[in-house]
XYZ file of C-alpha atoms in Angstrom:
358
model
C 28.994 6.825 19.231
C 26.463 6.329 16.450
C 27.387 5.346 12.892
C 26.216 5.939 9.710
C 24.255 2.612 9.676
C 22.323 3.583 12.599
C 24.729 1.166 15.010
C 25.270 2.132 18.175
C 29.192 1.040 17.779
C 30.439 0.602 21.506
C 27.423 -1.905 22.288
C 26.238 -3.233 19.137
C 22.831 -2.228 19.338
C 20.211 -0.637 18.251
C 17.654 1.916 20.594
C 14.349 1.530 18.854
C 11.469 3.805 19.553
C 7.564 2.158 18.860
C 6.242 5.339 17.496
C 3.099 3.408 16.196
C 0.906 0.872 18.434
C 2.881 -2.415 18.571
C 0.987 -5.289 20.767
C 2.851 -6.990 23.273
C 3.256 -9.746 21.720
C 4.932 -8.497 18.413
C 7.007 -6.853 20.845
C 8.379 -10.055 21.683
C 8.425 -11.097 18.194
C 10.485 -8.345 17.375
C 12.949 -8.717 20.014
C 13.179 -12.703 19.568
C 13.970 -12.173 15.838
C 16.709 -9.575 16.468
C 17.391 -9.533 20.175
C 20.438 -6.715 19.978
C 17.075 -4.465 19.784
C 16.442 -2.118 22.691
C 12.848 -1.467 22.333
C 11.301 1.895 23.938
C 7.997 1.668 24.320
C 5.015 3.005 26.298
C 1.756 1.689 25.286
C -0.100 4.391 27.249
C 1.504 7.109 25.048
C 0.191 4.821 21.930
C -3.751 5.485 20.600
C -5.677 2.308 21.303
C -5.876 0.241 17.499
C -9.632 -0.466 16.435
C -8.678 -3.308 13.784
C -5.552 -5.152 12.733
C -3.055 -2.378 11.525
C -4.544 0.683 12.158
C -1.568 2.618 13.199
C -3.266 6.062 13.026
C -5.544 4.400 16.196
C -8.065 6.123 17.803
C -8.806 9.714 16.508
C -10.669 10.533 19.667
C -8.004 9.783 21.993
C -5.119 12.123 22.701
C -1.885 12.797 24.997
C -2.223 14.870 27.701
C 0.951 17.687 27.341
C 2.369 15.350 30.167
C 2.110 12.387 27.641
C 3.151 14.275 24.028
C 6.409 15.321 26.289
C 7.116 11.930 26.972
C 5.812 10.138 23.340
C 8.679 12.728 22.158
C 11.220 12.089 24.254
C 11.327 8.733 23.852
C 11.359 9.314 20.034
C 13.771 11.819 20.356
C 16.400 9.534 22.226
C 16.172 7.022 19.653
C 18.502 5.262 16.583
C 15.451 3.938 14.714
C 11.685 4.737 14.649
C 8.976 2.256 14.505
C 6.517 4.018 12.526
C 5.728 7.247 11.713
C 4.637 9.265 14.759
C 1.056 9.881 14.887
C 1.545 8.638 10.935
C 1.660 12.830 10.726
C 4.398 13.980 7.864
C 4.937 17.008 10.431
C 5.658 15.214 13.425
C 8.099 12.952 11.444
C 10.075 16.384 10.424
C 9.676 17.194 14.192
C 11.626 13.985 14.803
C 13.882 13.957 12.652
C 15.205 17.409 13.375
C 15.439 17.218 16.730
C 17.405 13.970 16.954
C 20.255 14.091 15.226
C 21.224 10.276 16.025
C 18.306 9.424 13.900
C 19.084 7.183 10.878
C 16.212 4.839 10.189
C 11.893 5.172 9.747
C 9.939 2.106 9.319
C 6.871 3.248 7.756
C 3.915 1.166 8.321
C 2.543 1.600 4.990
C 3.516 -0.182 1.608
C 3.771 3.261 -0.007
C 4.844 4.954 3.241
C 7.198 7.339 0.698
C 4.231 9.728 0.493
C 4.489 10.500 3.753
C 8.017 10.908 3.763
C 7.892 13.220 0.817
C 4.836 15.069 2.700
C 7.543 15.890 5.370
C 9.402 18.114 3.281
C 12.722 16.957 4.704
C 15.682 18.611 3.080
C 18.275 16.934 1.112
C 20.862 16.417 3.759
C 18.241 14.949 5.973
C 16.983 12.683 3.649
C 20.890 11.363 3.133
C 21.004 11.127 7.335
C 17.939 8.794 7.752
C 17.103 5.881 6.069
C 13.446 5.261 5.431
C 11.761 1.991 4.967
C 8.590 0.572 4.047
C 6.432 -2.494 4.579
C 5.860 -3.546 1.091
C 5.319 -7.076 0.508
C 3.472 -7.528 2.943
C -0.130 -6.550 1.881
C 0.931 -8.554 -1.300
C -1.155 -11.988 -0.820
C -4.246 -10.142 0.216
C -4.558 -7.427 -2.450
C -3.584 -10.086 -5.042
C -6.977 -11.850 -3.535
C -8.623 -8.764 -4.003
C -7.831 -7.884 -7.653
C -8.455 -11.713 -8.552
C -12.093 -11.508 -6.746
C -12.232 -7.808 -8.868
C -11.793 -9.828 -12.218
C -13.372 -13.093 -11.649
C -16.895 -10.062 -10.571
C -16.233 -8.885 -14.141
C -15.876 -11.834 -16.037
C -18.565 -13.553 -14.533
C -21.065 -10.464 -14.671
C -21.330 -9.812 -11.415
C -23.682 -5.918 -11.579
C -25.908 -8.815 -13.275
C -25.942 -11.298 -11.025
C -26.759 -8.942 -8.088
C -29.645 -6.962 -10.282
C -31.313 -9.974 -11.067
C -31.099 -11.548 -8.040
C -32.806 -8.533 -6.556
C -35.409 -8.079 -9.030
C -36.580 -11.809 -8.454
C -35.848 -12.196 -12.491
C -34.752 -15.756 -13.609
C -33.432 -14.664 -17.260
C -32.470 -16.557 -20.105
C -29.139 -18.371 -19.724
C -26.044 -16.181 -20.955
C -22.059 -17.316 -21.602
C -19.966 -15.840 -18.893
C -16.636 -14.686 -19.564
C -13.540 -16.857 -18.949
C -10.745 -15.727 -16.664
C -8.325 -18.543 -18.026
C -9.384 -17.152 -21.326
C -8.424 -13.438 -20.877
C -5.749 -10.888 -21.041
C -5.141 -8.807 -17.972
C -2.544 -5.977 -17.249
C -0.914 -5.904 -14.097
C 0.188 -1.761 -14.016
C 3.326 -2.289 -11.451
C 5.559 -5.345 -11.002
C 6.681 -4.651 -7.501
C 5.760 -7.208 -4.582
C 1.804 -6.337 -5.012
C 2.185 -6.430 -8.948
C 4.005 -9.638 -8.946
C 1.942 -11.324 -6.533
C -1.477 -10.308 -8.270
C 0.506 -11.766 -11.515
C 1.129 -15.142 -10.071
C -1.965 -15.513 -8.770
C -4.098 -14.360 -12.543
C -0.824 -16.772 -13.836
C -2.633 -19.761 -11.891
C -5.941 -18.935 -12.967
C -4.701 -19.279 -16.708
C -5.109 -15.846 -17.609
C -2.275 -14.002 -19.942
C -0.582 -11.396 -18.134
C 0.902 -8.477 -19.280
C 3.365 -6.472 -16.764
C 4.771 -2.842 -16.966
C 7.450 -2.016 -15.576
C 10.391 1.223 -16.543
C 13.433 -1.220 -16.145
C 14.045 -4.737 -18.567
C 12.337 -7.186 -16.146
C 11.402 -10.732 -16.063
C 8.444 -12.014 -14.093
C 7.155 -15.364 -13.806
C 3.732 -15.547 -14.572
C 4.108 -12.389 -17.004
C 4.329 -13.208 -20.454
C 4.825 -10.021 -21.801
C 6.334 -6.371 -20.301
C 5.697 -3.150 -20.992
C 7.073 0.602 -20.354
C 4.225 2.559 -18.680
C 4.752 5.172 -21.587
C 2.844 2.352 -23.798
C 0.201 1.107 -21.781
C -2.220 2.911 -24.372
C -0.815 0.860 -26.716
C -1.698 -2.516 -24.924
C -5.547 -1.477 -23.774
C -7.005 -2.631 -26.757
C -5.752 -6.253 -26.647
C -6.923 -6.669 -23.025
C -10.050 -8.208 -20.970
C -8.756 -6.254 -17.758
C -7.066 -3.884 -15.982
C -4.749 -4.003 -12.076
C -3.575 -1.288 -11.141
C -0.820 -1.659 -8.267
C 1.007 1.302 -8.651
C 2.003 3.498 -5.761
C 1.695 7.477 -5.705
C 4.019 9.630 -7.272
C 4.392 12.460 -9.527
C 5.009 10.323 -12.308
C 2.136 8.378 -11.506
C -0.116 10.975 -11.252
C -3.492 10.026 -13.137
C -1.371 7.628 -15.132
C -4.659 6.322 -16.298
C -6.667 9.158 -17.164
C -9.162 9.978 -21.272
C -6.409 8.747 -22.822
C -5.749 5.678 -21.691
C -9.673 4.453 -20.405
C -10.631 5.552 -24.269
C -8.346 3.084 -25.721
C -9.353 -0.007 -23.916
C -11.767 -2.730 -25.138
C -15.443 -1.794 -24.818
C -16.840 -3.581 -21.407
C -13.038 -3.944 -19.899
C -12.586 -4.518 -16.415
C -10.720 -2.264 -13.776
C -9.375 -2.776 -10.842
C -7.677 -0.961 -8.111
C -5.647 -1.755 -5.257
C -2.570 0.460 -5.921
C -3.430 3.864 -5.191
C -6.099 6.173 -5.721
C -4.022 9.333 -7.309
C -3.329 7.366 -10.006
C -6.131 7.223 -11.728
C -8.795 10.352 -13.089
C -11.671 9.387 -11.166
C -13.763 11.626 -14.132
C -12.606 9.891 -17.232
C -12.943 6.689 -15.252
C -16.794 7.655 -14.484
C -16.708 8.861 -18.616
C -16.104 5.207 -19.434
C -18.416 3.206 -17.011
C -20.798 5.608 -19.088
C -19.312 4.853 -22.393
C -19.078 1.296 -21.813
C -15.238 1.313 -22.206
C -15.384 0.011 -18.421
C -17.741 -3.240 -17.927
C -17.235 -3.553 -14.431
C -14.500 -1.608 -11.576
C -13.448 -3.018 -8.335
C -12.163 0.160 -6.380
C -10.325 -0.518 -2.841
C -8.476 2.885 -3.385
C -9.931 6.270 -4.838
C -8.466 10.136 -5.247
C -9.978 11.032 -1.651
C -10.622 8.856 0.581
C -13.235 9.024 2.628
C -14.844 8.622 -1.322
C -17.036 11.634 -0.884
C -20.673 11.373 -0.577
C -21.472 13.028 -3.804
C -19.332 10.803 -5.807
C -20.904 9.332 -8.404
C -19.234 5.977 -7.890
C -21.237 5.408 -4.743
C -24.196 4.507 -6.661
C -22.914 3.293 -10.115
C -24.656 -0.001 -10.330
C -21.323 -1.425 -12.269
C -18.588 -0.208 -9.785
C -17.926 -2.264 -6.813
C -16.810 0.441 -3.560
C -14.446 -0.808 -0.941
C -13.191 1.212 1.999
C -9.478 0.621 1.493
C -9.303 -2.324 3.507
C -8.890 -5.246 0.809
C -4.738 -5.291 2.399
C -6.395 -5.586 5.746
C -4.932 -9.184 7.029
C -5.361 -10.353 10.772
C -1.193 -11.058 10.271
C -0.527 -7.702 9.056
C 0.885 -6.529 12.015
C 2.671 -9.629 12.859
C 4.361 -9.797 9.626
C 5.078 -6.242 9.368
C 6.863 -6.363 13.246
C 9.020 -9.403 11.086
C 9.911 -7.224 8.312
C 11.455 -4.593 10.933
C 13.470 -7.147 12.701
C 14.870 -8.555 9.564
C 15.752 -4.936 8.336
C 17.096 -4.579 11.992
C 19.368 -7.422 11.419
C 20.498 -6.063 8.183
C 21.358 -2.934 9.308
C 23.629 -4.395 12.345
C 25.227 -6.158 10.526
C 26.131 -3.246 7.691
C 23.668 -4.525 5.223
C 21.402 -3.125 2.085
C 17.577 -2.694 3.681
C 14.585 -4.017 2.162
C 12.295 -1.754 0.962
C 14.169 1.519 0.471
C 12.165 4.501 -0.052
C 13.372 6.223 -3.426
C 14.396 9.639 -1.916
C 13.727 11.058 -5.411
C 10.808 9.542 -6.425
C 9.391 8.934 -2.768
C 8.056 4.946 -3.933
């Protein structure tokens, strides 16, 4: 019999299917960690990976009939779920009506609650299965990101690069100081607070948001989102970590870029929905926005006849500043210490908010 908590409660255990590619040797990981884990896993029903966490795989290969019978079945007989199948919203509905012993999804992602909310699971399903994420883990390298994102804008980077091209040795100009600046940190989750600590060390003043009475270290101020208008004229630069919701929908759109202090930075590594990629392009023009770092945009692939490909003052990067060759190692960690927690009838890390899908 199968409780609430996902436990299978005559052995103690815990069936987990690898619905995302897993190497062998987080398998192990996995199974050292938290060894009352049964893993089921094929790796031939899994798309070959063509760099470190790329879950989706392959989008040339595919199951033969033969194979997608099998990839199911296995999900199907399952208490837990590593991954989202085929990291497809559908399949995951697929899954989780069809196996009613079903009560936990690991979601690869750090804002795997879009997905979840792309599944368009009912209520009563969503109170069945718990879903989890793996934020926290991209923290360390995204925080690298948005620090190499401000340091480029303090330090004139558009410059740099123009001048260096054109073979012009210019006149000597001051360069801004990061341990001298401002920055707001939109988001004081595990990304936000680890972008914080790190701008914290570089001696800049940070200034959080957050909707709940929080205390950060490294943050010296924090803010409700409803105010962040408020705050953009008092500040050097701008990280967005938020994730993608309804409520965060182009959070920073006219409003919001026309209140900030000419020749601000940006910076994104939260996600692209977030932000209205045409009053962003109004104030690169207007001079609002000095410089953007952009890891994350409003459709990704950025499409060709965006207008931030060839903005000499907007920096383009393909989503992959949380790429980390121990992504997937310390992802496979996360799940076994959630595993362990929920064996033992305890809280999860990482909830998805059901109602808010973060």
């Amino acid at each position: 019999m199968t409780g609430r908590d996902g436990r299978d409660e005559a052995a103690g255990r815990l069936r987990v299917a690898v619905a995302a590619p897993l190497s062998e040797e987080n398998r192990a990981r996995i199974q050292e960690l938290e060894p009352r884990i049964d893993l089921v896993v094929d790796p031939s029903l899994l798309p070959p990976m063509r760099w470190p966490a790329d879950f989706a795989g392959d989008p040339n290969w595919q199951r033969t009939p033969h194979q997608q019978r099998a990839y199911e079945a296995a999900i199907d007989s399952a208490d837990a779920l590593y991954g989202i199948p085929d990291v497809n919203p559908a399949a995951l509905a697929r899954a989780v009506r069809a196996n009613p012993r079903l009560r936990w999804v690991h979601t690869m992602a750090a804002g795997g609650g879009s997905q979840v909310k792309a599944a368009g699971l009912t209520a009563e399903e969503l109170h069945r299965v718990l879903f989890t994420t793996s934020a926290g883990v991209h923290g360390r390298p995204l925080a690298e990101f948005a620090v190499f994102g401000v340091l480029a804008g303090a330090k004139d980077l558009p410059r740099l690069n123009r001048q260096q091209r054109d073979h012009e040795w210019s006149g000597r100009w001051t360069m801004g100081q990061v341990h001298q600046q401002t920055v707001l940190v939109l988001g004081l989750g595990g990304i936000g607070r680890a972008v914080a600590a790190a701008l914290h060390a570089l001696g800049a003043t940070v200034i959080g948001t957050s909707r709940r009475g929080v205390s950060v270290p490294g943050v010296s101020a924090v803010v409700h989102p409803d105010r962040i208008a408020e705050v953009a004229p008092t500040v050097d630069a701008v990280v967005n970590t938020l994730p993608g919701t309804e409520a965060t929908e182009h959070l920073l759109g006219k409003r919001f870029f026309n209140a900030l202090r000419p020749g601000a930075c940006f910076v994104n590594v939260g996600r692209g929905s977030v932000v209205d990629e045409t009053a962003l392009t109004d104030a690169l023009a207007s001079g609002r926005v000095g410089f953007a770092a952009l890891d994350v945009f409003e459709s990704e692939p950025l499409p060709a006849d965006s207008p931030l490909w060839d903005h000499d003052r907007v920096l383009v990067s393909p989503h992959t500043a949380a790429l980390d060759t121990a992504e997937d190692r310390l992802i496979a960690e996360l799940f076994a210490a959630n595993a362990t927690r929920l064996l033992d009838g305890r809280d999860l890390i990482n909830r998805v908010n059901t109602v808010e899908f973060y």
